[in-house]
Coordinates of N, CA, C and O in Angstrom, one line a residue:
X1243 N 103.5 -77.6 -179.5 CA 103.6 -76.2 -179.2 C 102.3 -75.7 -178.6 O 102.3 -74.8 -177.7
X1244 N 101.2 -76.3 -179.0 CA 99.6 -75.6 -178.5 C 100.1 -76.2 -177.0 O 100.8 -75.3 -176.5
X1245 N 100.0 -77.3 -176.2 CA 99.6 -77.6 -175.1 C 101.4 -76.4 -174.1 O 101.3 -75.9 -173.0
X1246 N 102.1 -76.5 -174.7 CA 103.1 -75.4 -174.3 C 102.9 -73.8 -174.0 O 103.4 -73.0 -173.1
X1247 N 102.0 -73.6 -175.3 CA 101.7 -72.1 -175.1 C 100.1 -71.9 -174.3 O 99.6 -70.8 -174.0
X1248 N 99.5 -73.0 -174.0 CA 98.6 -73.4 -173.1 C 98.6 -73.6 -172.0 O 97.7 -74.2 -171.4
X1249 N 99.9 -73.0 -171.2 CA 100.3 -73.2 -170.1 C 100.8 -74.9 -169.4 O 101.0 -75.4 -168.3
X1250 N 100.8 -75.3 -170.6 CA 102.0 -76.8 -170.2 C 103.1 -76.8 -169.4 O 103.5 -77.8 -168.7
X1251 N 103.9 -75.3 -169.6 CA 105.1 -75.2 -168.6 C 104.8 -75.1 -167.2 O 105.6 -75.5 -166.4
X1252 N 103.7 -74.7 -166.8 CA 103.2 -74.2 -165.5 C 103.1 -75.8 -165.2 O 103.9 -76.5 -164.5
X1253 N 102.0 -76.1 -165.8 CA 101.2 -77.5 -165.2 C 102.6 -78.5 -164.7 O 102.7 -79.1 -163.7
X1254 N 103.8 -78.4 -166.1 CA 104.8 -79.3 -165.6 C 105.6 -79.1 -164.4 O 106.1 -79.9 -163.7
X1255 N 105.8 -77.5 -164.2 CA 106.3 -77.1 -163.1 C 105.5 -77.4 -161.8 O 106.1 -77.7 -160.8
X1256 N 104.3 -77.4 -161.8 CA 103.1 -77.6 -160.7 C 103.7 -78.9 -160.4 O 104.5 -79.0 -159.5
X1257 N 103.3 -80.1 -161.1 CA 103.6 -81.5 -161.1 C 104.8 -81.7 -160.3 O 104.8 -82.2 -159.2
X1258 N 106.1 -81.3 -161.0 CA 107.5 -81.3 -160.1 C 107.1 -81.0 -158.9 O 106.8 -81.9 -158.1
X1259 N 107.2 -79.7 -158.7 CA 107.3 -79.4 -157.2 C 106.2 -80.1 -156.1 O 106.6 -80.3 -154.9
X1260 N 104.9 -80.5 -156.6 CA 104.2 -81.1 -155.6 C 104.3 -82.7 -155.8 O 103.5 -83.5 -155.2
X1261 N 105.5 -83.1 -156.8 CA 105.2 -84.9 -156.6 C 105.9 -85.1 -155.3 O 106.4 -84.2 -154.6
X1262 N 105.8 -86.4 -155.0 CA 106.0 -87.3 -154.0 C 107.9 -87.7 -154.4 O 108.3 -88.1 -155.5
X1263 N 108.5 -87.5 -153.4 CA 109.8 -87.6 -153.3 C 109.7 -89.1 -154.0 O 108.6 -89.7 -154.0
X1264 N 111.4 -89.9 -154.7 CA 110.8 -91.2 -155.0 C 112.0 -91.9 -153.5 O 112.5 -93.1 -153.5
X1265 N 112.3 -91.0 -152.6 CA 113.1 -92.4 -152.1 C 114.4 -92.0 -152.1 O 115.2 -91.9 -151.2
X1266 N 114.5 -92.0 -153.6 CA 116.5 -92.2 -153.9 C 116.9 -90.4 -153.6 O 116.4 -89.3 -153.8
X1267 N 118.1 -91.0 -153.1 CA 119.5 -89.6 -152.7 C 119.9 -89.7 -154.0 O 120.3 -90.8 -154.4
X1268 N 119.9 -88.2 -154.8 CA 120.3 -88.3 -156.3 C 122.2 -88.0 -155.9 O 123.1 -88.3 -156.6
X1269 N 122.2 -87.4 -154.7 CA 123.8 -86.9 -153.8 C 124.6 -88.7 -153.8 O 125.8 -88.8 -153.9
X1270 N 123.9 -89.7 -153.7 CA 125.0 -90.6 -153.7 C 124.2 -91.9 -154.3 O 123.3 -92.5 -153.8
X1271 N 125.0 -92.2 -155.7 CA 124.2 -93.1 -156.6 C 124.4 -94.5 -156.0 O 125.4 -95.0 -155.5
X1272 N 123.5 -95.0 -156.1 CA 123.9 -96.6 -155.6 C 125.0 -97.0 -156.4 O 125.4 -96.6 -157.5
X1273 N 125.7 -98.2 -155.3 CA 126.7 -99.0 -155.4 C 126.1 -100.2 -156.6 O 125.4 -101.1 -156.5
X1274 N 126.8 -99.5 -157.7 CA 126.1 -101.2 -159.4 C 127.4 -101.6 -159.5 O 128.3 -100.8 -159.3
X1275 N 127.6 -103.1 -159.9 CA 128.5 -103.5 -160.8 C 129.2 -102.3 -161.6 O 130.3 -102.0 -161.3
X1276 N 128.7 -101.7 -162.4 CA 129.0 -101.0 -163.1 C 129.9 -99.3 -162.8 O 130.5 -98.7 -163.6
X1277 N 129.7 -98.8 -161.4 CA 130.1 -97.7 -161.0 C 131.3 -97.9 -160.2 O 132.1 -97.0 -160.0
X1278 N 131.5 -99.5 -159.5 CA 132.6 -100.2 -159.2 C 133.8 -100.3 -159.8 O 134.9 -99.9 -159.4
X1279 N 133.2 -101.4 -161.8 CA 134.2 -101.2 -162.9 C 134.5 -99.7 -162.8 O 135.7 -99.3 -162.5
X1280 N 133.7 -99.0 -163.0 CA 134.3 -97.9 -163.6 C 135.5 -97.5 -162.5 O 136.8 -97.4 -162.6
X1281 N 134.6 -97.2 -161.3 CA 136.0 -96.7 -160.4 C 136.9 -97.5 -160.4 O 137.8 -96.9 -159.8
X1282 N 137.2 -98.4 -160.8 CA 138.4 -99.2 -160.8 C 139.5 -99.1 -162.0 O 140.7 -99.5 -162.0
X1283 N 138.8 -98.7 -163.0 CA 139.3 -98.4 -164.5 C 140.0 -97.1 -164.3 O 141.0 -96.7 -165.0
X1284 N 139.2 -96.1 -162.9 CA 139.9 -94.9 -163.2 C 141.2 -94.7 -162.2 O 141.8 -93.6 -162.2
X1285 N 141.6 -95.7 -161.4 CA 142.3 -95.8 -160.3 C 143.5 -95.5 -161.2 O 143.6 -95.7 -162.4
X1286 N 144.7 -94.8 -160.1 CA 145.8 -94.1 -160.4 C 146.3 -95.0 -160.3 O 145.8 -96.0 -159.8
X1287 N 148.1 -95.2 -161.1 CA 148.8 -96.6 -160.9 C 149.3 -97.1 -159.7 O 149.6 -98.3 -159.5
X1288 N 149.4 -95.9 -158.5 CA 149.6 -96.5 -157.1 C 148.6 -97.1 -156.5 O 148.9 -97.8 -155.5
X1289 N 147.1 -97.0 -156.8 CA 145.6 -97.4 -156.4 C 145.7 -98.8 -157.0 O 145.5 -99.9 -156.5
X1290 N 146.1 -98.5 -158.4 CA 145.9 -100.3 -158.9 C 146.8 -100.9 -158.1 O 146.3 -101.6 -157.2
X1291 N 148.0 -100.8 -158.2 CA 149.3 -101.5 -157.1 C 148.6 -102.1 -155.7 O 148.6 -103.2 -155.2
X1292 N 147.9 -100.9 -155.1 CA 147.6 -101.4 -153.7 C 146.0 -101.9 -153.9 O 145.6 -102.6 -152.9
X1293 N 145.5 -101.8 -154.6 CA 144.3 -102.5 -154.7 C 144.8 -104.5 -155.2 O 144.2 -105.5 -154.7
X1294 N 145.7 -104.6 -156.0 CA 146.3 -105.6 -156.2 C 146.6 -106.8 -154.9 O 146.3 -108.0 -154.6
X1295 N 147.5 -105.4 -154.4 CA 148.1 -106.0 -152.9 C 147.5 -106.6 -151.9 O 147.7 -107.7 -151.3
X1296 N 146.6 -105.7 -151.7 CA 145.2 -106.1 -150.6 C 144.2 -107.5 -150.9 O 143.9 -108.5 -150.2
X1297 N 143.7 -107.3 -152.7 CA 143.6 -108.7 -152.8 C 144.0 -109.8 -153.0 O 143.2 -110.6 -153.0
X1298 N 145.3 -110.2 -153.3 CA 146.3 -110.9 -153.6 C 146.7 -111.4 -152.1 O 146.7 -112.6 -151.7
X1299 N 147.0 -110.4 -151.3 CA 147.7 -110.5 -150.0 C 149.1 -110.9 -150.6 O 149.7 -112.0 -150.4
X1300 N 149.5 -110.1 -151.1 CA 151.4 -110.3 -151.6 C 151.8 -109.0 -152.4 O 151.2 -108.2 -153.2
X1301 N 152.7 -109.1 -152.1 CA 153.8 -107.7 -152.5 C 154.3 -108.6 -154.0 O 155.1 -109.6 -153.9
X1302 N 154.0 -108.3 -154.9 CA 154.3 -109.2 -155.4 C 155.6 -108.4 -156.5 O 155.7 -107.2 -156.1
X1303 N 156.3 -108.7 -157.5 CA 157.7 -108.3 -158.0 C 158.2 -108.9 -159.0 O 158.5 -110.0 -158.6
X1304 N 158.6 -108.7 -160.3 CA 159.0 -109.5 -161.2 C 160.3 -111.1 -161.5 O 160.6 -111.8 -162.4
X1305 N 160.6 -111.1 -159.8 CA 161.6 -112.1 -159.5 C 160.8 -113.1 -158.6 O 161.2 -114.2 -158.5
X1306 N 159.2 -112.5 -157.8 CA 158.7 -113.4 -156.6 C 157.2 -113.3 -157.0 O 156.9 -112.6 -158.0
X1307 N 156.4 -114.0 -156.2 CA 155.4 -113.9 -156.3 C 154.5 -113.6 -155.0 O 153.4 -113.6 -154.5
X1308 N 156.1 -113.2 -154.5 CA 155.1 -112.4 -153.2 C 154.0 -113.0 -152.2 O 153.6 -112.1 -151.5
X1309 N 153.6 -113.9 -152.0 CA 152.4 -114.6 -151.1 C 152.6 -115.0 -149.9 O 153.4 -115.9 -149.6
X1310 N 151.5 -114.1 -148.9 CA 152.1 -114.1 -147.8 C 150.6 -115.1 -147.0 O 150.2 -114.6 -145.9
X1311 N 150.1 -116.2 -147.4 CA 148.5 -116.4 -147.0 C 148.7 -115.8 -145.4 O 148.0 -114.9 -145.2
X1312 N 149.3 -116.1 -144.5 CA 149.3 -115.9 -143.5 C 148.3 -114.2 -143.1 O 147.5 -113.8 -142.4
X1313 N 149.0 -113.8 -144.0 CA 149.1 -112.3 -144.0 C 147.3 -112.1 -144.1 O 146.9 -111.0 -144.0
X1314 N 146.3 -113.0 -144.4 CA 145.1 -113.0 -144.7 C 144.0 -112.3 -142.9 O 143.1 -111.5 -142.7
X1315 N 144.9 -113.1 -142.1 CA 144.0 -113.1 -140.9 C 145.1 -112.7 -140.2 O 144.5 -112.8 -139.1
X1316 N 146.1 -112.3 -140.0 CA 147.4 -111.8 -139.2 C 148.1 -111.1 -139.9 O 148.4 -111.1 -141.1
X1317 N 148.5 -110.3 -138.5 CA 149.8 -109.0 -139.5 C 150.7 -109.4 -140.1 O 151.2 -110.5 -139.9
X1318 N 151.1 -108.5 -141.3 CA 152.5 -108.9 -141.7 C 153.6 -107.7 -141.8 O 153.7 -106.7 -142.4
X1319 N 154.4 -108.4 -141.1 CA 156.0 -107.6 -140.9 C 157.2 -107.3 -142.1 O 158.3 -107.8 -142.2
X1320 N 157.0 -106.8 -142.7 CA 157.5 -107.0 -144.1 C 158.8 -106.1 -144.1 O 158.5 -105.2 -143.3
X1321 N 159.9 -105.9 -144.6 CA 161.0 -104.7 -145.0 C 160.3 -104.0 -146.1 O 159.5 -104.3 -146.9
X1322 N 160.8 -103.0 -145.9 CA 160.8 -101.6 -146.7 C 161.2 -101.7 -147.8 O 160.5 -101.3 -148.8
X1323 N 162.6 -102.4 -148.0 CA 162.7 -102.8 -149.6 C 161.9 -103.6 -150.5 O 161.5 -103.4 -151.6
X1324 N 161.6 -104.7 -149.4 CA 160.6 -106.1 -150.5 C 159.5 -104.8 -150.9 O 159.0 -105.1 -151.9
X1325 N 159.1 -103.8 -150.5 CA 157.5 -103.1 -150.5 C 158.0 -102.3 -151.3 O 157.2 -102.3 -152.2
X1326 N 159.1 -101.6 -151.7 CA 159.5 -100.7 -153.1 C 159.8 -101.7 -154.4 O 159.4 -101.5 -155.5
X1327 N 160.4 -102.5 -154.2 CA 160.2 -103.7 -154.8 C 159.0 -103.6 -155.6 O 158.9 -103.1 -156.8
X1328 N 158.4 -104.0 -155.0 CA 156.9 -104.4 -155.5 C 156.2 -103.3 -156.2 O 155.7 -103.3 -157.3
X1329 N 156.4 -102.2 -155.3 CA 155.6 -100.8 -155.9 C 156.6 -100.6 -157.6 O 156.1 -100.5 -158.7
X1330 N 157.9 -100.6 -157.4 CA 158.9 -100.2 -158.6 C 157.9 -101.1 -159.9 O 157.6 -100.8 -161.0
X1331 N 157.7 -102.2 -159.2 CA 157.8 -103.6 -160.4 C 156.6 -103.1 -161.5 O 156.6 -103.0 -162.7
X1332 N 155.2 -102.7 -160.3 CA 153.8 -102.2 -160.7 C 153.9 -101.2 -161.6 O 153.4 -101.2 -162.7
X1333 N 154.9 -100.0 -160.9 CA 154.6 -98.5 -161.5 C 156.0 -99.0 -162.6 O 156.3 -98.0 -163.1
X1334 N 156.4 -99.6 -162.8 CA 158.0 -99.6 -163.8 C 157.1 -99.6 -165.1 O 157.3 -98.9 -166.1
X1335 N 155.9 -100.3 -165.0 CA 155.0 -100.2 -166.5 C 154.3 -99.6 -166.9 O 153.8 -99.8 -168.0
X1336 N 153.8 -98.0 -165.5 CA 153.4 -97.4 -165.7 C 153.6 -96.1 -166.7 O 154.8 -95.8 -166.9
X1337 N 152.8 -95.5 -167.4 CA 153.6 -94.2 -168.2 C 153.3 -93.1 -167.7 O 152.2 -92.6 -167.6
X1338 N 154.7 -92.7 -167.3 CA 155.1 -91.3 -167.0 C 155.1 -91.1 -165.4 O 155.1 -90.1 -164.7
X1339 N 155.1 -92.8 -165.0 CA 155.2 -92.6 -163.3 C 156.9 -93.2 -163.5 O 157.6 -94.0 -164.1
X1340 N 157.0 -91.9 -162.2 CA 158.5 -92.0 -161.5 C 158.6 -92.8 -160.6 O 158.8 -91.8 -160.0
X1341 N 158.7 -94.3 -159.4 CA 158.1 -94.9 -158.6 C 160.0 -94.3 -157.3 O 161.2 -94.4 -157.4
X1342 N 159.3 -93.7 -156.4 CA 159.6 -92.8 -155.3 C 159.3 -93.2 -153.9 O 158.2 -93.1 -153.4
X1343 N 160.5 -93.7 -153.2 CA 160.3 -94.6 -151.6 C 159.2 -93.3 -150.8 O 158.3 -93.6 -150.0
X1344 N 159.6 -92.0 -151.3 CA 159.1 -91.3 -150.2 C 157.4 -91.1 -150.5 O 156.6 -91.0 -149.6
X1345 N 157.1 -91.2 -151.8 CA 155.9 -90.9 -152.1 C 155.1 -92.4 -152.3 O 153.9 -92.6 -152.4
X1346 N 156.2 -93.3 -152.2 CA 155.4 -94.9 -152.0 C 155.2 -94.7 -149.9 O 154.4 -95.4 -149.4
X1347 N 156.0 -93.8 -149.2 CA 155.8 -93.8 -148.0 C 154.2 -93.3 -147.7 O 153.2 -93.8 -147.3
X1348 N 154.6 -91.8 -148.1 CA 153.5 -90.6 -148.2 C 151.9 -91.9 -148.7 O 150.9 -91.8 -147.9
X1349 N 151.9 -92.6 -149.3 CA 151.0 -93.6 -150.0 C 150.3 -94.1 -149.1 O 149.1 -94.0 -149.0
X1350 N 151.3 -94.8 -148.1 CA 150.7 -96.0 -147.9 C 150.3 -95.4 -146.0 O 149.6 -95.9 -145.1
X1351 N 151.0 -94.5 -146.0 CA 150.7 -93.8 -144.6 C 148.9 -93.2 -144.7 O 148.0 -93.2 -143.9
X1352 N 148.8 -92.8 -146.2 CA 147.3 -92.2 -146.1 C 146.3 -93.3 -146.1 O 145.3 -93.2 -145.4
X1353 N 146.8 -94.6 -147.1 CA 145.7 -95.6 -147.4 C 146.1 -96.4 -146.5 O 145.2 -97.3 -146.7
X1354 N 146.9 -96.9 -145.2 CA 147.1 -98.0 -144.7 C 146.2 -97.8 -143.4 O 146.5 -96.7 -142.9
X1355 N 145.3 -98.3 -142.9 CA 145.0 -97.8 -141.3 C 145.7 -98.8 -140.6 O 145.9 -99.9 -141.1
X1356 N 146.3 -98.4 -139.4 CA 147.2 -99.1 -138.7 C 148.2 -99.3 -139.3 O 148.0 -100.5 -139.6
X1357 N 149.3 -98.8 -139.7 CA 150.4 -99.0 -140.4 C 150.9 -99.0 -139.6 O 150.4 -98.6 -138.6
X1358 N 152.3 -99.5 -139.5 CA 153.4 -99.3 -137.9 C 154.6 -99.2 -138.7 O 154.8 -99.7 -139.8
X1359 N 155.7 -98.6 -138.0 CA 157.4 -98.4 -138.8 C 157.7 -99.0 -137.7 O 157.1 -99.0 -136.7
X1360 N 159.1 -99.8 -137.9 CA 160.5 -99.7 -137.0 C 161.3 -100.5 -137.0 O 161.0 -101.6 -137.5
X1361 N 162.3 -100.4 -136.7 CA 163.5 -100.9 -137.1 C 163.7 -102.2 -136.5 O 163.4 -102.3 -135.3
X1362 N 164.2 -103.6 -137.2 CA 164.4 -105.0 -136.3 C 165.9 -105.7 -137.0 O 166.0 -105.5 -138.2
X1363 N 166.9 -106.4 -136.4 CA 168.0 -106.7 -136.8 C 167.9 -107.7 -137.4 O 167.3 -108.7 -136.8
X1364 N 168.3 -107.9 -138.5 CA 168.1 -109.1 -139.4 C 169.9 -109.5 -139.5 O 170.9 -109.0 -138.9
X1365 N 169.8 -110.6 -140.6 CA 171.2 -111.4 -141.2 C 172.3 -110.4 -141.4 O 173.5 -110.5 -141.1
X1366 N 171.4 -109.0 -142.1 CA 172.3 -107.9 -142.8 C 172.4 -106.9 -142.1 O 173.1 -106.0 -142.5
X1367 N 172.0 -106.7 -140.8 CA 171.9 -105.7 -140.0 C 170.7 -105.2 -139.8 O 169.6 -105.8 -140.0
X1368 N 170.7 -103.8 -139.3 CA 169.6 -103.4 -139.0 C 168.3 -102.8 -140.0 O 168.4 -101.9 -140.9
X1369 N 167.4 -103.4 -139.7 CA 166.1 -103.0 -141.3 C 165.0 -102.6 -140.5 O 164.5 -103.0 -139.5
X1370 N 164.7 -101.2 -141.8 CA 163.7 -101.0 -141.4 C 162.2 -101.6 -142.1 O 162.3 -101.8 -143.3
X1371 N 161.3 -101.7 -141.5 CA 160.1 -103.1 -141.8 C 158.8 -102.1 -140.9 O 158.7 -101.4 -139.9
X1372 N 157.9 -102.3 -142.0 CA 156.4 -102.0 -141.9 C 155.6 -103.1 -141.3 O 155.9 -104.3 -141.6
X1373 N 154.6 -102.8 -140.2 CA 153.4 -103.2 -140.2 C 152.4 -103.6 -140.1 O 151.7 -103.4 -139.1
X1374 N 151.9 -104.2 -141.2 CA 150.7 -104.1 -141.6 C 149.8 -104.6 -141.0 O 150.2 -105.4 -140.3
X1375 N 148.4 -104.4 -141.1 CA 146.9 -105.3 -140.3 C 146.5 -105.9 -141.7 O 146.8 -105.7 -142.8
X1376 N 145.7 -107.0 -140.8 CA 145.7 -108.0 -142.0 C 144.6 -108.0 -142.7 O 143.4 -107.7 -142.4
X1377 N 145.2 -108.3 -143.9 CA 144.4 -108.0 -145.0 C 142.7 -108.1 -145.5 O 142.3 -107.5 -146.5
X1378 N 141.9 -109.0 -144.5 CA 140.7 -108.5 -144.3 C 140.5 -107.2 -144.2 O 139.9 -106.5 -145.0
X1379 N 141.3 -106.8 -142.8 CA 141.1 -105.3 -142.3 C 141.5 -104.2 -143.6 O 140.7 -103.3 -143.8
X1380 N 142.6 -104.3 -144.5 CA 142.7 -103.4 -145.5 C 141.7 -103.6 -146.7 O 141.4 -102.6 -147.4
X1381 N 140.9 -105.3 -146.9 CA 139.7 -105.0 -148.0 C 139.2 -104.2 -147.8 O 138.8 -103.3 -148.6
X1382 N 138.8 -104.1 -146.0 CA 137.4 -103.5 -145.8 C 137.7 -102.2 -146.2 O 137.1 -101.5 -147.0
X1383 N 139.2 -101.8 -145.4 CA 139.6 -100.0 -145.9 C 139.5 -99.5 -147.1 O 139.2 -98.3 -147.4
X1384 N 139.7 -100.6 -147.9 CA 139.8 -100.1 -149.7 C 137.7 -100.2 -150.2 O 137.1 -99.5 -151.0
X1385 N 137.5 -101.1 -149.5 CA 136.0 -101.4 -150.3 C 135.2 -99.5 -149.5 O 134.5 -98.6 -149.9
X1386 N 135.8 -99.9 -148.4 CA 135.0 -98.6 -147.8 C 135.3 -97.2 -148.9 O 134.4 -96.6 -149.5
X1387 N 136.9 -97.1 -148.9 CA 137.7 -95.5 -149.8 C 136.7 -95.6 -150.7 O 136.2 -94.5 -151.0
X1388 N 136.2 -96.5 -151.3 CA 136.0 -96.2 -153.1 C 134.7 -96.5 -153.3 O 134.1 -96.5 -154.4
X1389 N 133.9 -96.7 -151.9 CA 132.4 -97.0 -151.9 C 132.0 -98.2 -153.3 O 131.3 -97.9 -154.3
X1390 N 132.9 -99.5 -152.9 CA 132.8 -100.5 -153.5 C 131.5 -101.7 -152.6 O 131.4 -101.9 -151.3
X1391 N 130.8 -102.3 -153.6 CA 129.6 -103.1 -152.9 C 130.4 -104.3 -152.5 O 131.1 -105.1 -153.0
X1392 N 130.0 -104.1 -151.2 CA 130.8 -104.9 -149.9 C 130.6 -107.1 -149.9 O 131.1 -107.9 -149.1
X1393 N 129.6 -107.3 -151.0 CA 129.4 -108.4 -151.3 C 130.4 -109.1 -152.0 O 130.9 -110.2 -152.0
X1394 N 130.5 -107.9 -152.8 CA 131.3 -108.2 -154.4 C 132.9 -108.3 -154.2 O 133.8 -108.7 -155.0
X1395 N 132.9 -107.8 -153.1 CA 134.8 -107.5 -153.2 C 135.3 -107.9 -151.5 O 136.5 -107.8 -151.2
X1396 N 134.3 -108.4 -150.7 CA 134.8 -108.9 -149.3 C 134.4 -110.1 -149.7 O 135.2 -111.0 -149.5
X1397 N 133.1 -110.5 -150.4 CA 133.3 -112.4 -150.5 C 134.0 -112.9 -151.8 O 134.1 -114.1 -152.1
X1398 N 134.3 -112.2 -152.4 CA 135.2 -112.9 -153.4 C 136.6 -113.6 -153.1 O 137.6 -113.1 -152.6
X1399 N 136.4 -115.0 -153.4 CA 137.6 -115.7 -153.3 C 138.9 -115.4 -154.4 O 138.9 -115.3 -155.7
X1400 N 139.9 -115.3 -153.3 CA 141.4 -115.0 -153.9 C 141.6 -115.6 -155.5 O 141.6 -116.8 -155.8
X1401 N 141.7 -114.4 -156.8 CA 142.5 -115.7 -157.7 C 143.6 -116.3 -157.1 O 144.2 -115.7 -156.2
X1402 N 144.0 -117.9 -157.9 CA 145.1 -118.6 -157.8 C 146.2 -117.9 -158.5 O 146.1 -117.5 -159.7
X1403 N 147.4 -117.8 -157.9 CA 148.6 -116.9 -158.6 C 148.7 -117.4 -159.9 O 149.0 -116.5 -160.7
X1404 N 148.4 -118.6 -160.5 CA 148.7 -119.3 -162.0 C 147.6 -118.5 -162.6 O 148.0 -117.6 -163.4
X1405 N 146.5 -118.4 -162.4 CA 145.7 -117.5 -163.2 C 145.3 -115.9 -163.4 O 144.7 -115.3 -164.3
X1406 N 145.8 -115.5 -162.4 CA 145.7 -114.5 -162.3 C 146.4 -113.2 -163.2 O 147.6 -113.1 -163.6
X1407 N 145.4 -112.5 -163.4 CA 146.0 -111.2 -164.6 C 146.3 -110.3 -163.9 O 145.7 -109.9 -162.9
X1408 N 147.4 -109.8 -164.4 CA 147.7 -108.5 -163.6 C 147.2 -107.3 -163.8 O 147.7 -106.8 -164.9
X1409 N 146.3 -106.5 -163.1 CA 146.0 -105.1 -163.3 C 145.7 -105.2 -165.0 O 146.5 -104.7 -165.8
X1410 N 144.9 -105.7 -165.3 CA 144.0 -105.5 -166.6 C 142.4 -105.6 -166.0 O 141.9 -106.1 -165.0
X1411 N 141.7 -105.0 -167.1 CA 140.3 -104.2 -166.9 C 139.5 -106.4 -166.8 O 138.5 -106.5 -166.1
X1412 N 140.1 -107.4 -167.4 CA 139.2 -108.6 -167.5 C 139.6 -109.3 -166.3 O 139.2 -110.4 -166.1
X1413 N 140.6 -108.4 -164.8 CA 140.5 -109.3 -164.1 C 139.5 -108.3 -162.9 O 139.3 -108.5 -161.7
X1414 N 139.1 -107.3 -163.5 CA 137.9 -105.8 -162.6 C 137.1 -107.0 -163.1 O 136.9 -108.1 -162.5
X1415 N 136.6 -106.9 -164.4 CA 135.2 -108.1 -164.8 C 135.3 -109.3 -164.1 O 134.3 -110.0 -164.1
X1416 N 135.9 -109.5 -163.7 CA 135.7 -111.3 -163.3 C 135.1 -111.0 -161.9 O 134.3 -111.8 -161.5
X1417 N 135.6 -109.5 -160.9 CA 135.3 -109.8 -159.8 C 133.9 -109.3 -159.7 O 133.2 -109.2 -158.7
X1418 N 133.4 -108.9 -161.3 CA 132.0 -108.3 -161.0 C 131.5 -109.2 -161.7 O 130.3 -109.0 -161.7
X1419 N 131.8 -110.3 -162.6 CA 131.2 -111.2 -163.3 C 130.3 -110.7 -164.4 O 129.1 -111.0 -164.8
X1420 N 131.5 -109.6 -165.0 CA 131.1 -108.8 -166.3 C 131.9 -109.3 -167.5 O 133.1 -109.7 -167.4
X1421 N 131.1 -109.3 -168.8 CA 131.6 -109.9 -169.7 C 133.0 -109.3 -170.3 O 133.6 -109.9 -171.2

């Protein structure tokens, strides 16, 4: 209390205002292991879905396993159903999500860069089929959205489908090599 009522508040205020900046932007925290997990723990169930997708490179679905390696370095042409598919399969375990073509559309139009629609005649007739850029180009899109450290999530090698966990918080840890 003495060095307070001694003008301590001043001196401390003096000190603030004339120190030496230290450097860091307090407006944007660095990229840690740790602000990564977190953002990824807080991802909505259509974010986990497509965060899944991107690194997997597969639509993946409770009957397939979805793997498209091609799809790694080259576009992939996929139908509109295999992609609700996939989204239904993700969000089917979500709680209190409705899983909706139009708002899996609305989705993938905001997060996809270069997305393409249109129609091609298949066995069954005519289908409509998305096209995507390949899946490097959407890490980078996703690592960029979520200001993810571009080490940690562009050089990490693919899990193997046999090992791989689905959208649980120990397969965020593995890619940050958190316990």
């Amino acid at each position: 209390n003495e060095e307070f009522e001694n003008g301590g508040l001043a001196a401390m205020l003096y000190d603030l205002l004339h120190a030496e900046p230290l450097g860091i932007d307090l407006r944007r925290p660095p990229r840690t292991d740790a602000l990564a997990a977190q953002k990824m723990r807080s991802l909505k169930p259509q974010e986990k879905w497509w965060r899944d997708v991107v690194m997997d490179c597969a639509f993946r679905t409770e009957e397939s396993d979805g793997d498209h390696p091609e799809w790694e370095t080259s576009p992939l042409i996929i139908g509109k159903n295999d992609i609700f598919d996939s989204y239904r399969s993700a969000l089917g375990r979500a709680r209190g999500v409705v899983p909706s073509n139009t708002e899996l559309g609305m989705f993938l139009r905001k997060n996809v860069p270069g997305l393409t629609e249109h129609r091609t005649t298949g066995e069954t007739g005519r289908l409509r089929v998305l096209t995507f850029p390949p899946c490097v180009e959407l890490r980078k899109a996703f690592v960029e959205k979520y200001g993810l450290p571009e080490d940690e999530w562009l050089g990490a090698p693919k899990p193997h489908p046999a090992t791989r966990t689905t959208r649980s918080p120990a397969r965020v840890s593995r890619c940050y090599g958190l316990p």
